[in-house]
Amino acid sequence: MNFHPNTISAEMMRLNAICPYFTMFPLEFPLGVLQKHAKPDAKVLDPFCGRGTTNFAARLLGLKTIGIDASRIAAAATQAKLVSPTPEEIVAAARAILNRQRRNVDVPQGDFWQLAYNSDVLHNLCQIRDALMNDLPFKPISAALRGIILGALHGPVGYTKQSYFSNQSPRTYGPKPAYAVKFWTERNLIPPHVDIIGIIKDRAQRYYGNKLPIIQASGIQGDSRNRKTVDNVCASVGKFDWIITSPPYYGLTTYLPDQWIRNWFLGGPAKVDYSCCGQLSHAGRDSFIDDLREVWRNVGAYCNPDATLVVRFGSIRNRIIEDPGQLIITSLESTHWTVKDIKSANNAKNGKRQADTFHKHRSIPCEEVDVWAQWEA
């Protein structure tokens, strides 16, 4: 079922905000490209899907879509935007988990966890975590519940109503333990006892209370540099017509550490993980470009003739190695992608993108560009 662009309301777009993620471009970017250029039966791929904005844009238009990302947080956020359970089903699943007889679950220990969450809230979160990891059978419902929990896992404490489970925290990234403990202790901030079901209910209604197209779509954790991964993900879908993506900017290596609490909820360790497994190489310009080139070749093998690739890319101040557009153009050399155009996307501040988000000291961010290419195998 395809939705006419004029029927896409602000309420329908709410689901795009279910879980914040650093590497996000505005929904208007992929939605505008697809509304203007894509045919009604087009298939859309994003090999660096992040929080799934491209895939959600495709869903709004009723287009088949796949998102791939090395981060399990990104894959979970993307999948949450592609399912269609009712709010009532989501709340019922959460109630069923918390109402059944408690069993022994792994509850993190230490100063951070004691100050981050009320003890009852933390235990209940661990109950839900255990169920989602092990035995919740309904995949669309579990995907939605998982996305709701990830989005509410940490954030600011409300004055009149609690919308997050944690003590005072940033919404977008998980605070590092030593800093957070010092911050909370110095200000005598006590983790609130929040109504977990109430928060889930509010968010389920907000994000899943609106009718959206039901399409063939999925968000997959995987490394797009690995041809076998791309084969496994894409073979059942067929050939793609559009690839709209934004690779990590060269030098940005903190995705996993900055999302460490969400990573824990999805089965990771209860401590900051500084590994970079599955990420593009940031050891040098040439290795970074080689990794990108491998991705373009892999996804191109699953593209229709004349398929279009649109890459939004920029840079961060401490890693300005050349014009961002030229880096992408270089990565497309020796592939069957032919560059057709390069356009300014305005600077990262206007686009609310990576370059501005990651600055320790705010400054004028670098300009971002959109590189358009065509598959000519």
Tab-separated table of C-alpha atoms in Angstrom:
chain	number	residue	atom	x	y	z
A	1	MET	CA	0.000	0.000	0.000
A	2	ASN	CA	1.576	3.265	-1.110
A	3	PHE	CA	0.740	6.482	0.686
A	4	HIS	CA	0.450	9.629	-1.389
A	5	PRO	CA	2.993	12.208	-0.174
A	6	ASN	CA	0.160	14.584	0.720
A	7	THR	CA	-1.259	12.015	3.147
A	8	ILE	CA	1.919	11.864	5.274
A	9	SER	CA	1.067	13.748	8.456
A	10	ALA	CA	3.250	14.954	11.313
A	11	GLU	CA	1.654	12.283	13.506
A	12	MET	CA	2.786	9.554	11.101
A	13	MET	CA	6.358	10.848	11.318
A	14	ARG	CA	6.501	10.520	15.112
A	15	LEU	CA	7.827	6.966	14.967
A	16	ASN	CA	11.074	8.282	13.498
A	17	ALA	CA	11.922	9.724	16.935
A	18	ILE	CA	11.425	6.492	18.907
A	19	CYS	CA	15.122	6.212	19.779
A	20	PRO	CA	17.719	8.993	19.532
A	21	TYR	CA	21.008	8.240	17.858
A	22	PHE	CA	24.016	10.451	17.215
A	23	THR	CA	24.372	9.721	13.518
A	24	MET	CA	21.023	10.983	12.337
A	25	PHE	CA	20.157	13.022	9.289
A	26	PRO	CA	16.790	14.753	9.001
A	27	LEU	CA	13.878	12.723	7.699
A	28	GLU	CA	13.222	15.429	5.110
A	29	PHE	CA	16.390	14.423	3.244
A	30	PRO	CA	15.596	10.814	2.193
A	31	LEU	CA	11.855	11.494	2.142
A	32	GLY	CA	12.339	14.404	-0.244
A	33	VAL	CA	14.575	12.394	-2.568
A	34	LEU	CA	12.180	9.453	-2.729
A	35	GLN	CA	9.042	11.564	-3.039
A	36	LYS	CA	10.496	13.422	-5.982
A	37	HIS	CA	12.302	10.654	-7.846
A	38	ALA	CA	11.336	7.111	-6.770
A	39	LYS	CA	8.826	4.980	-8.661
A	40	PRO	CA	5.945	3.372	-6.703
A	41	ASP	CA	7.569	-0.087	-6.839
A	42	ALA	CA	11.091	1.048	-5.946
A	43	LYS	CA	13.222	-0.819	-3.401
A	44	VAL	CA	15.465	1.128	-1.027
A	45	LEU	CA	18.672	0.058	0.749
A	46	ASP	CA	20.773	1.832	3.373
A	47	PRO	CA	24.062	0.014	4.170
A	48	PHE	CA	24.846	2.462	7.021
A	49	CYS	CA	21.309	2.781	8.314
A	50	GLY	CA	21.994	4.317	11.735
A	51	ARG	CA	18.627	4.855	13.381
A	52	GLY	CA	16.816	3.916	10.164
A	53	THR	CA	15.757	7.306	8.824
A	54	THR	CA	16.091	6.275	5.174
A	55	ASN	CA	14.167	3.076	5.835
A	56	PHE	CA	11.420	4.921	7.662
A	57	ALA	CA	11.128	7.389	4.781
A	58	ALA	CA	10.720	4.435	2.422
A	59	ARG	CA	8.062	2.958	4.674
A	60	LEU	CA	6.084	6.208	4.707
A	61	LEU	CA	5.917	5.908	0.911
A	62	GLY	CA	5.065	2.207	0.939
A	63	LEU	CA	8.412	1.115	-0.521
A	64	LYS	CA	10.250	-2.122	0.283
A	65	THR	CA	13.391	-1.371	2.238
A	66	ILE	CA	16.378	-2.902	4.047
A	67	GLY	CA	18.734	-1.261	6.539
A	68	ILE	CA	22.120	-2.687	7.549
A	69	ASP	CA	24.360	-1.399	10.333
A	70	ALA	CA	27.223	-2.826	12.367
A	71	SER	CA	25.663	-1.453	15.558
A	72	ARG	CA	23.060	-3.582	17.309
A	73	ILE	CA	21.501	-0.361	18.672
A	74	ALA	CA	21.079	0.993	15.162
A	75	ALA	CA	19.579	-2.253	13.903
A	76	ALA	CA	17.120	-2.399	16.820
A	77	ALA	CA	16.055	1.229	16.358
A	78	THR	CA	15.570	0.665	12.638
A	79	GLN	CA	13.545	-2.513	13.117
A	80	ALA	CA	11.292	-0.740	15.620
A	81	LYS	CA	10.310	1.707	12.863
A	82	LEU	CA	9.329	-1.027	10.444
A	83	VAL	CA	6.786	-3.013	12.487
A	84	SER	CA	3.079	-2.394	13.109
A	85	PRO	CA	1.850	-3.760	16.456
A	86	THR	CA	-0.915	-1.894	18.243
A	87	PRO	CA	-0.184	0.117	21.396
A	88	GLU	CA	-2.386	-2.304	23.323
A	89	GLU	CA	-0.323	-5.304	22.177
A	90	ILE	CA	2.915	-3.620	23.237
A	91	VAL	CA	1.626	-2.690	26.696
A	92	ALA	CA	0.130	-6.169	27.182
A	93	ALA	CA	3.493	-7.766	26.392
A	94	ALA	CA	5.272	-5.526	28.917
A	95	ARG	CA	2.647	-6.257	31.585
A	96	ALA	CA	2.909	-9.993	30.966
A	97	ILE	CA	6.657	-9.899	31.512
A	98	LEU	CA	6.450	-7.887	34.744
A	99	ASN	CA	3.435	-9.740	36.140
A	100	ARG	CA	4.818	-13.241	35.861
A	101	GLN	CA	6.748	-14.812	38.676
A	102	ARG	CA	10.115	-13.178	39.026
A	103	ARG	CA	13.052	-15.312	38.105
A	104	ASN	CA	16.711	-14.733	38.657
A	105	VAL	CA	18.058	-12.253	36.152
A	106	ASP	CA	21.398	-10.552	35.845
A	107	VAL	CA	21.155	-7.157	37.574
A	108	PRO	CA	24.239	-4.900	37.208
A	109	GLN	CA	25.967	-3.855	40.409
A	110	GLY	CA	28.052	-0.856	41.399
A	111	ASP	CA	27.773	2.848	42.186
A	112	PHE	CA	26.735	3.836	38.693
A	113	TRP	CA	23.780	1.453	38.524
A	114	GLN	CA	22.658	2.288	42.065
A	115	LEU	CA	22.567	5.978	41.218
A	116	ALA	CA	21.327	5.632	37.636
A	117	TYR	CA	18.117	3.722	38.404
A	118	ASN	CA	15.810	3.115	41.324
A	119	SER	CA	16.430	-0.473	42.441
A	120	ASP	CA	12.899	-1.662	41.576
A	121	VAL	CA	13.028	0.086	38.209
A	122	LEU	CA	16.394	-1.482	37.403
A	123	HIS	CA	15.167	-4.957	38.314
A	124	ASN	CA	12.072	-4.524	36.149
A	125	LEU	CA	14.202	-3.311	33.254
A	126	CYS	CA	16.363	-6.394	33.682
A	127	GLN	CA	13.229	-8.583	33.614
A	128	ILE	CA	12.182	-7.021	30.314
A	129	ARG	CA	15.744	-7.228	28.992
A	130	ASP	CA	15.898	-10.930	29.809
A	131	ALA	CA	12.541	-11.629	28.142
A	132	LEU	CA	13.410	-9.704	24.991
A	133	MET	CA	16.738	-11.484	24.722
A	134	ASN	CA	15.443	-14.974	25.396
A	135	ASP	CA	11.789	-15.843	25.199
A	136	LEU	CA	9.408	-13.165	23.936
A	137	PRO	CA	7.926	-14.926	20.892
A	138	PHE	CA	6.157	-12.109	19.062
A	139	LYS	CA	8.772	-10.458	16.877
A	140	PRO	CA	6.882	-7.310	15.774
A	141	ILE	CA	5.723	-6.666	19.331
A	142	SER	CA	9.152	-7.353	20.810
A	143	ALA	CA	10.821	-5.115	18.210
A	144	ALA	CA	8.489	-2.261	19.139
A	145	LEU	CA	8.870	-2.784	22.889
A	146	ARG	CA	12.644	-2.961	22.481
A	147	GLY	CA	12.677	0.345	20.590
A	148	ILE	CA	10.484	2.032	23.201
A	149	ILE	CA	12.740	0.893	26.048
A	150	LEU	CA	15.876	2.006	24.205
A	151	GLY	CA	14.399	5.464	23.685
A	152	ALA	CA	13.351	5.821	27.326
A	153	LEU	CA	16.392	4.157	28.894
A	154	HIS	CA	18.036	7.431	29.887
A	155	GLY	CA	17.127	11.085	29.684
A	156	PRO	CA	16.177	14.170	31.700
A	157	VAL	CA	14.081	13.913	34.850
A	158	GLY	CA	10.738	15.618	34.326
A	159	TYR	CA	9.348	18.312	36.628
A	160	THR	CA	5.763	17.063	36.510
A	161	LYS	CA	5.842	13.806	34.530
A	162	GLN	CA	8.513	11.183	34.086
A	163	SER	CA	9.256	10.178	30.495
A	164	TYR	CA	12.533	8.325	31.116
A	165	PHE	CA	13.568	5.531	33.457
A	166	SER	CA	16.859	7.021	34.694
A	167	ASN	CA	18.316	9.601	36.998
A	168	GLN	CA	19.124	12.906	35.309
A	169	SER	CA	20.956	11.974	32.094
A	170	PRO	CA	21.494	13.035	28.482
A	171	ARG	CA	18.869	11.723	26.101
A	172	THR	CA	21.134	10.997	23.150
A	173	TYR	CA	24.170	9.314	24.682
A	174	GLY	CA	24.921	7.300	27.800
A	175	PRO	CA	26.987	9.197	30.412
A	176	LYS	CA	30.272	7.599	31.386
A	177	PRO	CA	30.137	6.033	34.870
A	178	ALA	CA	32.797	8.052	36.721
A	179	TYR	CA	31.493	11.387	35.462
A	180	ALA	CA	27.853	10.438	36.078
A	181	VAL	CA	28.459	9.224	39.647
A	182	LYS	CA	30.298	12.446	40.488
A	183	PHE	CA	27.563	14.562	38.879
A	184	TRP	CA	24.725	12.801	40.718
A	185	THR	CA	26.560	12.669	44.051
A	186	GLU	CA	27.570	16.344	44.078
A	187	ARG	CA	23.972	17.377	43.365
A	188	ASN	CA	22.364	14.772	45.615
A	189	LEU	CA	20.295	13.490	42.685
A	190	ILE	CA	18.361	10.355	43.554
A	191	PRO	CA	16.994	8.070	40.803
A	192	PRO	CA	13.198	8.384	40.692
A	193	HIS	CA	10.772	5.515	41.147
A	194	VAL	CA	8.988	5.718	37.800
A	195	ASP	CA	5.935	3.932	36.424
A	196	ILE	CA	7.526	1.721	33.778
A	197	ILE	CA	4.205	0.566	32.317
A	198	GLY	CA	2.950	4.147	32.265
A	199	ILE	CA	5.989	5.320	30.301
A	200	ILE	CA	5.700	2.405	27.883
A	201	LYS	CA	1.985	3.074	27.431
A	202	ASP	CA	2.512	6.760	26.648
A	203	ARG	CA	5.254	6.025	24.159
A	204	ALA	CA	3.406	3.126	22.552
A	205	GLN	CA	0.434	5.364	21.893
A	206	ARG	CA	2.606	8.177	20.562
A	207	TYR	CA	4.683	6.044	18.218
A	208	TYR	CA	2.326	3.215	17.244
A	209	GLY	CA	-1.069	4.868	17.514
A	210	ASN	CA	-1.042	6.037	13.897
A	211	LYS	CA	-1.690	3.963	10.793
A	212	LEU	CA	1.394	3.423	8.649
A	213	PRO	CA	2.020	1.354	5.505
A	214	ILE	CA	2.781	-2.320	6.161
A	215	ILE	CA	5.663	-3.238	3.890
A	216	GLN	CA	8.401	-5.822	3.369
A	217	ALA	CA	11.228	-4.340	5.402
A	218	SER	CA	13.873	-5.132	8.007
A	219	GLY	CA	16.750	-3.651	9.968
A	220	ILE	CA	19.728	-6.016	10.150
A	221	GLN	CA	22.859	-5.956	12.267
A	222	GLY	CA	25.765	-6.671	9.952
A	223	ASP	CA	28.901	-5.359	8.299
A	224	SER	CA	28.235	-4.053	4.792
A	225	ARG	CA	31.915	-4.535	3.937
A	226	ASN	CA	31.306	-8.277	4.168
A	227	ARG	CA	29.956	-9.613	0.885
A	228	LYS	CA	28.456	-12.675	2.558
A	229	THR	CA	26.477	-10.429	4.918
A	230	VAL	CA	25.120	-8.385	2.034
A	231	ASP	CA	24.304	-11.566	0.114
A	232	ASN	CA	22.362	-13.005	3.048
A	233	VAL	CA	20.429	-9.796	3.640
A	234	CYS	CA	19.642	-8.775	0.076
A	235	ALA	CA	19.205	-12.025	-1.863
A	236	SER	CA	15.580	-12.552	-0.798
A	237	VAL	CA	14.581	-8.974	-1.636
A	238	GLY	CA	15.881	-8.731	-5.179
A	239	LYS	CA	17.446	-5.760	-6.883
A	240	PHE	CA	17.404	-2.289	-5.355
A	241	ASP	CA	16.646	0.964	-7.145
A	242	TRP	CA	17.841	3.412	-4.491
A	243	ILE	CA	20.655	3.514	-1.971
A	244	ILE	CA	20.425	6.552	0.296
A	245	THR	CA	22.956	6.607	3.099
A	246	SER	CA	25.394	8.558	5.240
A	247	PRO	CA	28.560	6.693	6.261
A	248	PRO	CA	30.264	7.542	9.548
A	249	TYR	CA	32.467	10.581	9.082
A	250	TYR	CA	36.172	9.853	9.074
A	251	GLY	CA	37.425	9.959	12.663
A	252	LEU	CA	34.128	9.283	14.436
A	253	THR	CA	34.812	6.148	16.459
A	254	THR	CA	32.722	6.668	19.609
A	255	TYR	CA	29.393	5.211	18.481
A	256	LEU	CA	29.523	2.169	20.750
A	257	PRO	CA	30.979	3.887	23.857
A	258	ASP	CA	28.433	6.698	23.580
A	259	GLN	CA	25.590	4.161	23.325
A	260	TRP	CA	26.913	1.810	25.976
A	261	ILE	CA	23.783	1.687	28.186
A	262	ARG	CA	21.574	0.851	25.216
A	263	ASN	CA	24.175	-1.693	24.130
A	264	TRP	CA	23.916	-3.298	27.590
A	265	PHE	CA	20.134	-3.530	27.319
A	266	LEU	CA	20.513	-5.409	24.031
A	267	GLY	CA	22.816	-7.985	25.587
A	268	GLY	CA	26.145	-6.199	25.819
A	269	PRO	CA	28.348	-5.783	28.912
A	270	ALA	CA	27.283	-3.603	31.850
A	271	LYS	CA	30.290	-1.354	31.282
A	272	VAL	CA	31.550	0.989	28.602
A	273	ASP	CA	32.670	-0.954	25.541
A	274	TYR	CA	35.477	0.850	23.732
A	275	SER	CA	35.891	-1.736	21.004
A	276	CYS	CA	35.334	-0.795	17.366
A	277	CYS	CA	34.443	-4.205	15.932
A	278	GLY	CA	32.530	-3.903	12.673
A	279	GLN	CA	33.230	-0.210	12.160
A	280	LEU	CA	34.943	1.325	9.161
A	281	SER	CA	38.679	1.670	9.570
A	282	HIS	CA	39.730	5.100	10.821
A	283	ALA	CA	43.427	4.247	10.929
A	284	GLY	CA	44.153	6.275	7.810
A	285	ARG	CA	42.571	7.932	4.787
A	286	ASP	CA	43.385	5.108	2.377
A	287	SER	CA	42.030	2.332	4.587
A	288	PHE	CA	38.855	4.327	5.225
A	289	ILE	CA	38.330	4.827	1.491
A	290	ASP	CA	39.075	1.163	0.775
A	291	ASP	CA	36.401	0.128	3.270
A	292	LEU	CA	33.855	2.447	1.677
A	293	ARG	CA	34.735	1.154	-1.792
A	294	GLU	CA	34.096	-2.412	-0.640
A	295	VAL	CA	30.625	-1.406	0.563
A	296	TRP	CA	29.780	0.335	-2.738
A	297	ARG	CA	30.817	-2.777	-4.670
A	298	ASN	CA	28.859	-5.127	-2.407
A	299	VAL	CA	25.602	-3.209	-2.545
A	300	GLY	CA	25.990	-2.471	-6.246
A	301	ALA	CA	25.808	-6.178	-6.957
A	302	TYR	CA	22.195	-6.031	-5.754
A	303	CYS	CA	21.175	-2.964	-7.711
A	304	ASN	CA	19.122	-2.667	-10.872
A	305	PRO	CA	20.746	-1.027	-13.904
A	306	ASP	CA	20.642	2.752	-13.511
A	307	ALA	CA	20.010	2.477	-9.760
A	308	THR	CA	20.822	5.669	-7.870
A	309	LEU	CA	23.183	6.093	-4.939
A	310	VAL	CA	22.897	9.243	-2.810
A	311	VAL	CA	25.577	9.727	-0.151
A	312	ARG	CA	25.444	12.513	2.406
A	313	PHE	CA	28.861	13.132	3.887
A	314	GLY	CA	30.819	15.724	5.816
A	315	SER	CA	33.788	15.980	8.141
A	316	ILE	CA	34.705	16.834	11.685
A	317	ARG	CA	37.147	19.586	12.554
A	318	ASN	CA	39.918	17.421	13.937
A	319	ARG	CA	39.901	15.137	10.872
A	320	ILE	CA	39.633	17.479	7.902
A	321	ILE	CA	41.682	15.517	5.402
A	322	GLU	CA	40.184	16.851	2.196
A	323	ASP	CA	36.927	18.026	0.755
A	324	PRO	CA	34.252	15.537	1.959
A	325	GLY	CA	32.754	15.235	-1.507
A	326	GLN	CA	36.125	14.367	-3.005
A	327	LEU	CA	36.621	11.608	-0.451
A	328	ILE	CA	33.343	9.980	-1.489
A	329	ILE	CA	34.151	10.436	-5.180
A	330	THR	CA	37.520	8.747	-4.629
A	331	SER	CA	35.851	5.844	-2.827
A	332	LEU	CA	33.582	5.321	-5.860
A	333	GLU	CA	36.537	4.928	-8.228
A	334	SER	CA	37.120	1.399	-9.552
A	335	THR	CA	33.490	0.497	-8.931
A	336	HIS	CA	30.589	0.569	-11.368
A	337	TRP	CA	29.175	3.673	-9.719
A	338	THR	CA	29.462	6.772	-11.907
A	339	VAL	CA	29.240	10.133	-10.177
A	340	LYS	CA	26.495	12.267	-11.689
A	341	ASP	CA	26.277	15.249	-9.385
A	342	ILE	CA	27.474	16.753	-6.129
A	343	LYS	CA	25.284	19.174	-4.211
A	344	SER	CA	25.672	21.215	-1.068
A	345	ALA	CA	23.575	19.906	1.813
A	346	ASN	CA	24.185	23.061	3.871
A	347	ASN	CA	26.383	22.862	6.942
A	348	ALA	CA	26.056	20.335	9.731
A	349	LYS	CA	24.570	22.888	12.099
A	350	ASN	CA	21.628	23.483	9.801
A	351	GLY	CA	21.244	19.757	9.210
A	352	LYS	CA	21.648	18.791	12.887
A	353	ARG	CA	24.249	16.233	11.878
A	354	GLN	CA	27.392	14.527	13.041
A	355	ALA	CA	29.915	17.310	12.661
A	356	ASP	CA	28.132	19.591	15.105
A	357	THR	CA	27.024	16.879	17.530
A	358	PHE	CA	30.503	15.570	18.256
A	359	HIS	CA	32.304	18.840	18.905
A	360	LYS	CA	33.601	19.207	22.434
A	361	HIS	CA	33.828	22.927	21.766
A	362	ARG	CA	31.135	24.254	19.469
A	363	SER	CA	32.375	25.910	16.305
A	364	ILE	CA	31.209	26.549	12.785
A	365	PRO	CA	30.761	23.037	11.363
A	366	CYS	CA	32.023	21.910	7.995
A	367	GLU	CA	29.735	21.890	5.016
A	368	GLU	CA	28.072	18.624	4.119
A	369	VAL	CA	27.536	17.427	0.583
A	370	ASP	CA	25.251	15.011	-1.231
A	371	VAL	CA	27.022	12.915	-3.852
A	372	TRP	CA	24.741	11.347	-6.510
A	373	ALA	CA	25.937	8.354	-8.516
A	374	GLN	CA	24.438	5.816	-10.939
A	375	TRP	CA	25.045	2.065	-11.157
A	376	GLU	CA	26.366	1.218	-14.605
A	377	ALA	CA	27.437	-2.421	-14.437
